[in-house]
PDB file of C-alpha atoms and ligand atoms in Angstrom:
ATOM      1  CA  UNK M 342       0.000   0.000   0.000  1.00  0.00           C
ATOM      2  CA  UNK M 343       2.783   1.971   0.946  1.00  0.00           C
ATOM      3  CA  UNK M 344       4.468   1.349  -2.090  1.00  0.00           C
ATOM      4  CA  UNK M 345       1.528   2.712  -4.218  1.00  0.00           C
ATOM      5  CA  UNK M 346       1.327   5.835  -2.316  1.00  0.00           C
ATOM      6  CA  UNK M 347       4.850   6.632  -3.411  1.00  0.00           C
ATOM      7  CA  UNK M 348       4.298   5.573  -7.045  1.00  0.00           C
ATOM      8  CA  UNK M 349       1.471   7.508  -7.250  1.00  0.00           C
ATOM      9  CA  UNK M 350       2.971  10.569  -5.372  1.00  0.00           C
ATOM     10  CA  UNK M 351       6.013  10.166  -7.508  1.00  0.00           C
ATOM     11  CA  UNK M 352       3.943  10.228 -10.850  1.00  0.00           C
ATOM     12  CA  UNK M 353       2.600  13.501  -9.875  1.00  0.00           C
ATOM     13  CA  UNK M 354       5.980  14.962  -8.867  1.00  0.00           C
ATOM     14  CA  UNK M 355       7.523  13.454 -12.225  1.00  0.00           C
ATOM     15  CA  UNK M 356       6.166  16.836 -14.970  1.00  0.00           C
ATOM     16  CA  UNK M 357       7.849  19.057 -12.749  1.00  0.00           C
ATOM     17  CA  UNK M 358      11.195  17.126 -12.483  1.00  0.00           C
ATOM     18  CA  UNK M 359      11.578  17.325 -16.083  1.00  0.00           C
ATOM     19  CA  UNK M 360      11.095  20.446 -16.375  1.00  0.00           C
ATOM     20  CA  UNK M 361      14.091  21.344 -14.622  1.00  0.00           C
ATOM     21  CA  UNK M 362      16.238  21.496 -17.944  1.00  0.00           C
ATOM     22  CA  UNK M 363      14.253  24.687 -19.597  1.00  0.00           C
ATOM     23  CA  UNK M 364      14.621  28.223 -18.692  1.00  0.00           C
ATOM     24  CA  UNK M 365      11.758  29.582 -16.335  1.00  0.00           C
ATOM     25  CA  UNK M 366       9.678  31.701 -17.820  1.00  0.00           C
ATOM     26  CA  UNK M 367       7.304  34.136 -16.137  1.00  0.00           C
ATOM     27  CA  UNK M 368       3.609  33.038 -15.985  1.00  0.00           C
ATOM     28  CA  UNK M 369       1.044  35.130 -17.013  1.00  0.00           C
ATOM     29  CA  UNK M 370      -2.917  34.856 -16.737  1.00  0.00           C
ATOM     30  CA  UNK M 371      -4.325  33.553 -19.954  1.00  0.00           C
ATOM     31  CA  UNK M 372      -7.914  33.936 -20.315  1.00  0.00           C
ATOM     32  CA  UNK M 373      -8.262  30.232 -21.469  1.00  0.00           C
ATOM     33  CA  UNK M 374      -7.064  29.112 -17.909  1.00  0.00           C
ATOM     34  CA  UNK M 375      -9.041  29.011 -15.111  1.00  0.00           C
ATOM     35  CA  UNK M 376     -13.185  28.739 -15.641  1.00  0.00           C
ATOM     36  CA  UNK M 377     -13.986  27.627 -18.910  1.00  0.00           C
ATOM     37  CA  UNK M 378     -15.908  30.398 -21.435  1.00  0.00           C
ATOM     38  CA  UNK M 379     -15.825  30.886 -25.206  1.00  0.00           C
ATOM     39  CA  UNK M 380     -12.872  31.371 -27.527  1.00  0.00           C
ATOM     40  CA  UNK M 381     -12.406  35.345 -27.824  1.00  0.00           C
ATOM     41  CA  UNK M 382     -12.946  35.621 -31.714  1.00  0.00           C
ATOM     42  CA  UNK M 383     -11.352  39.002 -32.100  1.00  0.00           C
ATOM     43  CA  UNK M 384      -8.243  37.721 -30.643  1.00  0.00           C
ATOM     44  CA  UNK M 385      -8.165  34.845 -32.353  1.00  0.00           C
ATOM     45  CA  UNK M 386      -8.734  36.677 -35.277  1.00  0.00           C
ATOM     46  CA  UNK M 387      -5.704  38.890 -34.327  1.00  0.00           C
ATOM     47  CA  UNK M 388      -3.230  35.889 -33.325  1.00  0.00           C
ATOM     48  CA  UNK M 389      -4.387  34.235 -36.690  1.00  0.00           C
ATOM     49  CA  UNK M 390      -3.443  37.660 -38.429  1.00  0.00           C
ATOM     50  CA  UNK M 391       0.383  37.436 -36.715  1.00  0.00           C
ATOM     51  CA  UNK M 392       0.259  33.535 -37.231  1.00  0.00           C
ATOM     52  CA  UNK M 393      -0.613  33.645 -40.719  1.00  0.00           C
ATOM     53  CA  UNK M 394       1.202  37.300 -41.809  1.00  0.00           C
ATOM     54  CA  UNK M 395       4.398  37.088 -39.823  1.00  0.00           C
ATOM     55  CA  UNK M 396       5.133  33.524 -38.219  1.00  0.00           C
ATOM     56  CA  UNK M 397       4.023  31.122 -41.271  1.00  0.00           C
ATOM     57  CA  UNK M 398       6.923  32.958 -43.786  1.00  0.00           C
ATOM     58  CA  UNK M 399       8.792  30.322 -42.068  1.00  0.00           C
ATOM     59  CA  UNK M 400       6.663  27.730 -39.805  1.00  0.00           C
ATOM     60  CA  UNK M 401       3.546  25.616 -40.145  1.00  0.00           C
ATOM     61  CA  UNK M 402       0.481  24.816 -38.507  1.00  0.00           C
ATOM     62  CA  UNK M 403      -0.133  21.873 -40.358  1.00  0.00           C
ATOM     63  CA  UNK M 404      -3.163  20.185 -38.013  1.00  0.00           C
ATOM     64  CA  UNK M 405      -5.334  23.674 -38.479  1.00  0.00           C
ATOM     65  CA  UNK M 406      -7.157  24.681 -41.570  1.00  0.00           C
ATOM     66  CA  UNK M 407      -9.790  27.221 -42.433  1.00  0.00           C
ATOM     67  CA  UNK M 408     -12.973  25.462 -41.795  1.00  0.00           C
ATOM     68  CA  UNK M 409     -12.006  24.501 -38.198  1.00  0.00           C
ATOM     69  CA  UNK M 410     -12.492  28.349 -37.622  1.00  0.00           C
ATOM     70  CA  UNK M 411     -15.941  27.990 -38.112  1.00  0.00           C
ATOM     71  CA  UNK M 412     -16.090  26.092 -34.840  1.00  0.00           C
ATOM     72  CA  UNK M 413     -14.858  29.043 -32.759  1.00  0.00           C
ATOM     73  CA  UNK M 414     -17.910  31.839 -34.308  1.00  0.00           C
ATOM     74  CA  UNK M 415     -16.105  32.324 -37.597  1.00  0.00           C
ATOM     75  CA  UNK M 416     -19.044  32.455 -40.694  1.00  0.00           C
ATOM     76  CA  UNK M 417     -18.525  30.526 -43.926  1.00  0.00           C
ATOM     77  CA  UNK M 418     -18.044  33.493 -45.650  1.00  0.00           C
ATOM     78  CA  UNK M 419     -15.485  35.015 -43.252  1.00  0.00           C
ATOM     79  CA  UNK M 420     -13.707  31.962 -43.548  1.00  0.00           C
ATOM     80  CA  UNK M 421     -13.702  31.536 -47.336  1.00  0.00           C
ATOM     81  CA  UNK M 422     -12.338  34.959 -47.466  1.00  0.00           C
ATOM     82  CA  UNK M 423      -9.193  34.775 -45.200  1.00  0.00           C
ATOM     83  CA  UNK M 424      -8.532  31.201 -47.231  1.00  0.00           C
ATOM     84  CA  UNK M 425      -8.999  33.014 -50.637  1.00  0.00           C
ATOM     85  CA  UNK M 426      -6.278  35.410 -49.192  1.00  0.00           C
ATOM     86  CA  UNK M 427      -3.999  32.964 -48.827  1.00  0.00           C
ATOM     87  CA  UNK M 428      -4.535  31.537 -52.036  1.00  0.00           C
ATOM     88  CA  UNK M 429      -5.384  28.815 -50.060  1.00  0.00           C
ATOM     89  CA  UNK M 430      -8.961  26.683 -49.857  1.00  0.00           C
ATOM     90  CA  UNK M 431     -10.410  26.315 -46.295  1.00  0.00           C
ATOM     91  CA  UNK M 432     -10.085  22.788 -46.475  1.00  0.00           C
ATOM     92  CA  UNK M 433      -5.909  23.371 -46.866  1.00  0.00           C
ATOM     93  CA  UNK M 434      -3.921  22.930 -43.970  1.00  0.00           C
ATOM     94  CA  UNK M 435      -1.805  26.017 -43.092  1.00  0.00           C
ATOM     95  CA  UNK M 436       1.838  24.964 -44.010  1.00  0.00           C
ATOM     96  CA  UNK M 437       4.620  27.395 -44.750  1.00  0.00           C
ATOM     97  CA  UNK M 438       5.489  28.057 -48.460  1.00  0.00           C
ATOM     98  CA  UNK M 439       9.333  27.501 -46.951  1.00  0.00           C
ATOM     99  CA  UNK M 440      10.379  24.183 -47.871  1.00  0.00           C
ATOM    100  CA  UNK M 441      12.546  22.235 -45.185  1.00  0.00           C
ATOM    101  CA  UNK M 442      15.346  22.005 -47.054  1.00  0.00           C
ATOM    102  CA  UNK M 443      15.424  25.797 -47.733  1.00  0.00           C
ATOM    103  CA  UNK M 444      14.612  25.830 -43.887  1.00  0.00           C
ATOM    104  CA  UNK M 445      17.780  23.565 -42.990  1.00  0.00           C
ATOM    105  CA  UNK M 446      19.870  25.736 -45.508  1.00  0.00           C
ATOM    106  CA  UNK M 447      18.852  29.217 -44.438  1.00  0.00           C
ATOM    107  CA  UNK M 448      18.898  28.863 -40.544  1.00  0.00           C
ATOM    108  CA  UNK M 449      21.317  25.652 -39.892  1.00  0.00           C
ATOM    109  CA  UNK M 450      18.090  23.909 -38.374  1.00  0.00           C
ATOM    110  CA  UNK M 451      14.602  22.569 -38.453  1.00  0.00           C
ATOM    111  CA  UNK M 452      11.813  25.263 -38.273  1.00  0.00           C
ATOM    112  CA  UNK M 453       9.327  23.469 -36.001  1.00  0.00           C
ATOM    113  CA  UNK M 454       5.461  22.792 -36.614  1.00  0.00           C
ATOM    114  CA  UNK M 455       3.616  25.664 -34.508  1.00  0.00           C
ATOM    115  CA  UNK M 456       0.101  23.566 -34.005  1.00  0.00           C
ATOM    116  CA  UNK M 457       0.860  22.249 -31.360  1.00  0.00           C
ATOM    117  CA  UNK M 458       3.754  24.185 -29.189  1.00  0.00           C
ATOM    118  CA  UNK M 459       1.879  25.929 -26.742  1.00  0.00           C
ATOM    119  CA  UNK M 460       1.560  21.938 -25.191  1.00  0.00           C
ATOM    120  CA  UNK M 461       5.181  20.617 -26.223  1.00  0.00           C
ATOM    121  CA  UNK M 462       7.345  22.593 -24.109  1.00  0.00           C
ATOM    122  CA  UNK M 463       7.722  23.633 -20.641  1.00  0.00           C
ATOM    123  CA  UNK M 464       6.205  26.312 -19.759  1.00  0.00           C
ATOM    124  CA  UNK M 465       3.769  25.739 -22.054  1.00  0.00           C
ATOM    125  CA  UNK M 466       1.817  29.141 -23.814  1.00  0.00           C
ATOM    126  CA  UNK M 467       3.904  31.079 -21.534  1.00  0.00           C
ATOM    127  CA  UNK M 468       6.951  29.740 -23.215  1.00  0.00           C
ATOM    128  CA  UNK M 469       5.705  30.901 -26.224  1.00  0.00           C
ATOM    129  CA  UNK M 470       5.147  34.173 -25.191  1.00  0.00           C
ATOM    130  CA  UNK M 471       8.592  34.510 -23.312  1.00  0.00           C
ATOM    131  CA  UNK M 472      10.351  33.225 -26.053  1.00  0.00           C
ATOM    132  CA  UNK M 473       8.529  35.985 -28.707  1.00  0.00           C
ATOM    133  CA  UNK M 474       9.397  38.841 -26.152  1.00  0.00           C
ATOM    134  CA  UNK M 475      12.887  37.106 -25.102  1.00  0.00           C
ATOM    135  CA  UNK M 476      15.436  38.737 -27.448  1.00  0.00           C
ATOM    136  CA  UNK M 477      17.234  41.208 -25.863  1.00  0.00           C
ATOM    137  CA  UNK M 478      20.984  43.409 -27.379  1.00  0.00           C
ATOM    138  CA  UNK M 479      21.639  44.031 -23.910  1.00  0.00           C
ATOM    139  CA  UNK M 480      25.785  43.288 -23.789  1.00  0.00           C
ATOM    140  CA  UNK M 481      25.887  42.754 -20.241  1.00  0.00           C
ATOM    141  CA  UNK M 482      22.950  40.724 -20.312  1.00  0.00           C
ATOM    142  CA  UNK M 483      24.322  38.496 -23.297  1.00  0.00           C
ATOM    143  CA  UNK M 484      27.706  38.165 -21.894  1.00  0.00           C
ATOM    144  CA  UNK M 485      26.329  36.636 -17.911  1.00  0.00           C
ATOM    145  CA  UNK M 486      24.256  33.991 -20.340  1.00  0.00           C
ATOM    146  CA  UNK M 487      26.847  33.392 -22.963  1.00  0.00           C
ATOM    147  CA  UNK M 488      30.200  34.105 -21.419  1.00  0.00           C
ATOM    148  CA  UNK M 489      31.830  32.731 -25.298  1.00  0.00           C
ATOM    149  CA  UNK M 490      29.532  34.615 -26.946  1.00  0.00           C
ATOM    150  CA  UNK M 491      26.534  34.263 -28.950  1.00  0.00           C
ATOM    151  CA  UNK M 492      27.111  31.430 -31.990  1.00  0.00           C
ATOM    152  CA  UNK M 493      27.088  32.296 -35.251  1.00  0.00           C
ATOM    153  CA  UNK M 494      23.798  32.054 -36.757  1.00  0.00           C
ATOM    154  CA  UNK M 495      22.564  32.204 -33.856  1.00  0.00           C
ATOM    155  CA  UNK M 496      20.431  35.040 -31.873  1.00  0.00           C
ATOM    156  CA  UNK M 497      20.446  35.567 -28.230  1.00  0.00           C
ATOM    157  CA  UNK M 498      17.174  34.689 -26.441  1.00  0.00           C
ATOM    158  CA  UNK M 499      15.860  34.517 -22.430  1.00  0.00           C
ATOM    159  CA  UNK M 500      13.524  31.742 -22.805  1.00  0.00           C
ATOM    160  CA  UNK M 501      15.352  29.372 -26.069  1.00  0.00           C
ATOM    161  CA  UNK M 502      16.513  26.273 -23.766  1.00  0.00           C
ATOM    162  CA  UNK M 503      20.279  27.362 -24.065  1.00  0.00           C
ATOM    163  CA  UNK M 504      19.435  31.147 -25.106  1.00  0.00           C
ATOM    164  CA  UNK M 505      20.780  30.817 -28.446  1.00  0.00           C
ATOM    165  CA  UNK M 506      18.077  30.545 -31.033  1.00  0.00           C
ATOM    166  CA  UNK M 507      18.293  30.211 -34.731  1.00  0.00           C
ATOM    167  CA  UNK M 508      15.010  31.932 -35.203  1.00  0.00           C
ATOM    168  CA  UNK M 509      15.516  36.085 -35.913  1.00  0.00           C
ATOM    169  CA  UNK M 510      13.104  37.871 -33.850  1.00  0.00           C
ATOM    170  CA  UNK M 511      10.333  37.531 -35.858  1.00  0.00           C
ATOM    171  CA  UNK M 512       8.080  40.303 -33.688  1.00  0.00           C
ATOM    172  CA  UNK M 513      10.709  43.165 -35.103  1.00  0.00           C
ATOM    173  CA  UNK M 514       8.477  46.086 -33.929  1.00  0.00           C
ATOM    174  CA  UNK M 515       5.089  47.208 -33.517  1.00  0.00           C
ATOM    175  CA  UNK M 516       2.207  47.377 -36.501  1.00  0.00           C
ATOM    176  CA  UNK M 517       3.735  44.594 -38.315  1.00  0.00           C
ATOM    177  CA  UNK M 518       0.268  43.457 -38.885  1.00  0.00           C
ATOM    178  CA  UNK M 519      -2.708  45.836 -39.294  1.00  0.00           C
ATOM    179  CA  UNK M 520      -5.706  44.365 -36.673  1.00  0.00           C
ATOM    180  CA  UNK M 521      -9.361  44.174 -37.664  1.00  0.00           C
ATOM    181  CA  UNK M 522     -10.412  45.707 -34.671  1.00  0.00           C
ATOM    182  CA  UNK M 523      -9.162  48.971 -32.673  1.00  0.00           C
ATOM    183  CA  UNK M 524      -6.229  47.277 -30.680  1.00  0.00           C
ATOM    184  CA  UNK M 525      -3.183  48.644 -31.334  1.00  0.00           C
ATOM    185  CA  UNK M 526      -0.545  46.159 -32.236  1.00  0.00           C
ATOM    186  CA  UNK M 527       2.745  46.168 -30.276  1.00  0.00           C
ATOM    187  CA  UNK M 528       4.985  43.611 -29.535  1.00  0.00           C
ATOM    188  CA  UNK M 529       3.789  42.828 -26.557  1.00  0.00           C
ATOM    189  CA  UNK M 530      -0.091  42.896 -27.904  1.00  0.00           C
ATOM    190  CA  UNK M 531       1.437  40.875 -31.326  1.00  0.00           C
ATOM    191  CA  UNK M 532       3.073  38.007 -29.265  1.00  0.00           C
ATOM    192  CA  UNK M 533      -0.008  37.578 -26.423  1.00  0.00           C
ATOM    193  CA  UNK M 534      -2.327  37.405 -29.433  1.00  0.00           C
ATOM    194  CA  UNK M 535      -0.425  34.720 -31.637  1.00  0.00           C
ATOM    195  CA  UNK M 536       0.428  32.647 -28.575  1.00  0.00           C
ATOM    196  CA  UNK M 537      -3.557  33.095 -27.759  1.00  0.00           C
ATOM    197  CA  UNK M 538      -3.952  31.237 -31.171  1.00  0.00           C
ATOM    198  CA  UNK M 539      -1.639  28.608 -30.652  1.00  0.00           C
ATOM    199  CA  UNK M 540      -3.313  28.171 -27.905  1.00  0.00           C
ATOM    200  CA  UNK M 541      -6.161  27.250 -29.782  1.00  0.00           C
ATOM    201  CA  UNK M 542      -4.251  25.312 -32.883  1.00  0.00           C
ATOM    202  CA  UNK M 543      -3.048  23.190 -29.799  1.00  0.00           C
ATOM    203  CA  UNK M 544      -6.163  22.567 -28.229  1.00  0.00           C
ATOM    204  CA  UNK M 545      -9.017  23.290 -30.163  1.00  0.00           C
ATOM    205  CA  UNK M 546     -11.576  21.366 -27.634  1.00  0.00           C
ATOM    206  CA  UNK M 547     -10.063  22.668 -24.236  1.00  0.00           C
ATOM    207  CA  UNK M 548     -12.794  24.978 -23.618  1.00  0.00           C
ATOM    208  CA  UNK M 549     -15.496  22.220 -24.817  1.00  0.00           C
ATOM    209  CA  UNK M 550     -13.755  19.970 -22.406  1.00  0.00           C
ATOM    210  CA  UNK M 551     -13.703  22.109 -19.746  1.00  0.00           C
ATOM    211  CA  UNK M 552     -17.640  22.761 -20.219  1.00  0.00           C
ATOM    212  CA  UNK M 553     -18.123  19.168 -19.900  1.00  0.00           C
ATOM    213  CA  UNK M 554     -16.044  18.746 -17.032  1.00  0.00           C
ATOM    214  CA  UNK M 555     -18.386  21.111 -14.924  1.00  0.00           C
ATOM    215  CA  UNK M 556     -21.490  19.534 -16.548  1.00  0.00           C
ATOM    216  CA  UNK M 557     -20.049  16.278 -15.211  1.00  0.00           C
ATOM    217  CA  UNK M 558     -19.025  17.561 -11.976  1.00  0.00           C
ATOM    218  CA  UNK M 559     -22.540  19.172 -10.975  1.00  0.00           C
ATOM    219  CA  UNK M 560     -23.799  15.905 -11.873  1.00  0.00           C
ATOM    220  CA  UNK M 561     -22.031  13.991  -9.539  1.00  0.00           C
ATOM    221  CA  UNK M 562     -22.815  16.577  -7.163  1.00  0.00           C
ATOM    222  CA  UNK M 563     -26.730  16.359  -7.767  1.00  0.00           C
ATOM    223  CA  UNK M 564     -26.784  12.263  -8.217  1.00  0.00           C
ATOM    224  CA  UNK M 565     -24.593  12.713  -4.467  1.00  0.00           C
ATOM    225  CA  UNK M 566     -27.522  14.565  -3.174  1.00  0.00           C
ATOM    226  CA  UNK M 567     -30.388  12.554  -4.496  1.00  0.00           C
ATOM    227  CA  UNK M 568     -28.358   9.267  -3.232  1.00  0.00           C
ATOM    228  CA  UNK M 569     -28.034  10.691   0.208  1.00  0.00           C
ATOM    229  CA  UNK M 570     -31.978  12.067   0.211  1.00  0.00           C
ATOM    230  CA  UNK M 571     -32.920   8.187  -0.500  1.00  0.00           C
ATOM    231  CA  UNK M 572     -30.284   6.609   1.646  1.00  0.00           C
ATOM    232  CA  UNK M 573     -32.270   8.745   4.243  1.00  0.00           C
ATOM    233  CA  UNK M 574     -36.246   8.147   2.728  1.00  0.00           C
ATOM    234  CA  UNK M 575     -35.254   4.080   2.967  1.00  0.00           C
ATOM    235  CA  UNK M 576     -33.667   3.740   6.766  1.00  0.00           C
ATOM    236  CA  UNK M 577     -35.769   6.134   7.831  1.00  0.00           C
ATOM    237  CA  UNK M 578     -37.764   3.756   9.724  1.00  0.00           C
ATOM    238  CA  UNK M 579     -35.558   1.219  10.383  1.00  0.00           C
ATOM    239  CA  UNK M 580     -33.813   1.728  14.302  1.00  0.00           C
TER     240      UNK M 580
HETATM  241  C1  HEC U1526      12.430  33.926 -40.437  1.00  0.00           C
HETATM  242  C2  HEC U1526      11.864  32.652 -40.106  1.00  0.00           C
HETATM  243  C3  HEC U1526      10.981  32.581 -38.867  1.00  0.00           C
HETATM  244  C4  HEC U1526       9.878  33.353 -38.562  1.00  0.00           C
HETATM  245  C5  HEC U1526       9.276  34.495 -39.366  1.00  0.00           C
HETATM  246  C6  HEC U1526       9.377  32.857 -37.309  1.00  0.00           C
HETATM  247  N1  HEC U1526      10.144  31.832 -36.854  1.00  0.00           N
HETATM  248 FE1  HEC U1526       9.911  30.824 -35.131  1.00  0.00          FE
HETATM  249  N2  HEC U1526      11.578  29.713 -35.501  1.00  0.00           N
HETATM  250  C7  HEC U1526      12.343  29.798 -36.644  1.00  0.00           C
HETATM  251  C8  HEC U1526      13.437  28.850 -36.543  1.00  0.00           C
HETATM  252  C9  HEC U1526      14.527  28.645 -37.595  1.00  0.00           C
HETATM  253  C10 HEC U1526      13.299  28.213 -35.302  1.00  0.00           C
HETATM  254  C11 HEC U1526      14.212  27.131 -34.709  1.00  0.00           C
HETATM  255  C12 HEC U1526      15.090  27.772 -33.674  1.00  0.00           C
HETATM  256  C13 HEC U1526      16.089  26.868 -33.044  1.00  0.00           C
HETATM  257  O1  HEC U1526      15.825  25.670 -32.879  1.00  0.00           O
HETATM  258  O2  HEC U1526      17.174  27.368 -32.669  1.00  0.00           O
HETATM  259  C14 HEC U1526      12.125  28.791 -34.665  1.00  0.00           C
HETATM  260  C15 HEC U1526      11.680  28.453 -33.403  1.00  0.00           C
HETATM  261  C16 HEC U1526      10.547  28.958 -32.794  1.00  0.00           C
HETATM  262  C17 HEC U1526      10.084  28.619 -31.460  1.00  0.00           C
HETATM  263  C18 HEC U1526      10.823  27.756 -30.470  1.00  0.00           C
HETATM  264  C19 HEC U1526      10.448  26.360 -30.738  1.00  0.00           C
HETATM  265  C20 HEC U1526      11.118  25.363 -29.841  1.00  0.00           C
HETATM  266  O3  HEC U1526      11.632  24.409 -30.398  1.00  0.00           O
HETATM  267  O4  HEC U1526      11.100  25.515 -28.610  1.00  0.00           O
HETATM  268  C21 HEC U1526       8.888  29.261 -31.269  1.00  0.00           C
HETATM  269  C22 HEC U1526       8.001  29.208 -30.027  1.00  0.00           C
HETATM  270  C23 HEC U1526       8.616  30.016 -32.463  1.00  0.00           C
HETATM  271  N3  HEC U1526       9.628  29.824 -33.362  1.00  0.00           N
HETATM  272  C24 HEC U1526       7.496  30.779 -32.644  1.00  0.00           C
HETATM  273  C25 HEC U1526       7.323  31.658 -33.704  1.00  0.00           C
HETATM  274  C26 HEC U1526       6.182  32.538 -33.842  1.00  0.00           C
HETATM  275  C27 HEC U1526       4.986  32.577 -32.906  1.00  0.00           C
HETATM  276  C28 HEC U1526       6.400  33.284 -34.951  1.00  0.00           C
HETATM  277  C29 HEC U1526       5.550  34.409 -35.472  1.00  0.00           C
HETATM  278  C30 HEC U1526       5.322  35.507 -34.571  1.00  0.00           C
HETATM  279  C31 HEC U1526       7.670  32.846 -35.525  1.00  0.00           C
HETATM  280  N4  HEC U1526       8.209  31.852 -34.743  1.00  0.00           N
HETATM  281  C32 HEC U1526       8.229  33.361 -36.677  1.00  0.00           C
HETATM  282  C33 HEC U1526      12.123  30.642 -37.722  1.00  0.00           C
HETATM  283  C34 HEC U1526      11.139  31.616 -37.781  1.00  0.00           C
END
């Protein structure tokens, strides 16, 4: 018995022990933690504006296409629109017009599929985040990481496991995309927005889960009740 208390304390402890190798990375509120609601369609629209305008020049989403917007409030028409802009159909997955090999040859390594990030790395969306708003030209800064320097090829980043990255920071400066709506879009704005999407290419059904889970849980609660009402309706003349 014993023995299965530590197994099962140890499987709990286990996530955070591998973590240990990655940078930390400051944690932020996201507004798809905590109580589950809908999908915010004007930032997903504005993340999908940064994902599809600045970050797919060189990555992929390749498990996210069009029509799979029209789950989160997006119309046909709205959808068939932003496809035809990509020269793309809505039934296309979003991959990057850079091939791999150009990829290998132009930055020394692979460019990574974005789908599905914001759950592969410690940290998870606010890795994402910290890595879009980690580049910094600060000397002293750079040196205490990288006492040899930064590599060639190479840029210097807070978050990248190692703080060399191959990936030029792609959030350069603010407006780089022009939003729908009335936000304005710095870097800051830019990167919360995008990892806000990726957040959704990851996990399309987390807030449909999360709906469920409460549905199931006030269930319970009400079966509970009704159990303990007849529990009491049945002895209630027995002494
Ligand atoms: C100019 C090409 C280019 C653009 C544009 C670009 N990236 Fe990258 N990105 C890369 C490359 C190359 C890597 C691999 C870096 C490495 O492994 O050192 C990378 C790595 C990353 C990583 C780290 C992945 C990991 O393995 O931990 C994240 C996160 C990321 N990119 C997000 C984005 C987002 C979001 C955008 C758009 C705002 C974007 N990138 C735009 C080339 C690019």
């Amino acid at each position: 018995m014993r023995f299965l208390l530590f197994s099962f304390i140890a499987l709990l402890l286990a996530p955070a022990a591998f973590a240990g190798g990655a940078v930390e990375v400051e944690k932020h509120d996201w507004d798809f933690q905590g109580l589950p609601k809908e999908w915010d369609k004007d930032q997903l629209y504005r993340g999908y504006a940064v994902a599809t305008q600045v970050c797919m020049t060189c990555h992929g989403m390749k498990y996210i296409n069009h029509r799979q917007l029209m789950d989160v409030g997006f119309t046909e028409a709205e959808v068939k629109a932003m496809a035809a802009e990509l020269n793309m159909s809505i039934n296309d997955k979003l991959v990057s017009g850079l091939e791999p090999e150009d990829a290998k040859e132009l930055y020394g390594k692979e460019v990574p599929d974005l789908s599905l990030i914001n759950k592969a790395r410690a940290g998870l969306a606010d890795y994402t985040y910290a890595v879009l708003v980690g580049y910094s030209e600060d000397p002293d800064e750079i040196h205490h990481a990288l006492p040899d320097g930064v590599p060639e090829g190479a840029y210097y980043n807070r978050a990248f496991p190692g703080h060399a990255i191959a990936m030029p920071s792609p959030l350069t400066g603010p407006d780089l995309v022009e939003y729908h709506d009335e936000t304005e879009a710095s870097i800051e704005q830019m990167a919360k927005d995008v990892t806000y999407f990726l957040q959704w290419t990851a996990e399309p059904e987390l807030l449909e889960r999360k709906k469920l889970g409460v549905y199931v849980l006030l269930y319970l609660l009400i079966f509970t009740v009704l159990a303990y009402l007849t529990k009491r309706a049945i002895w209630r003349d027995v002494h």
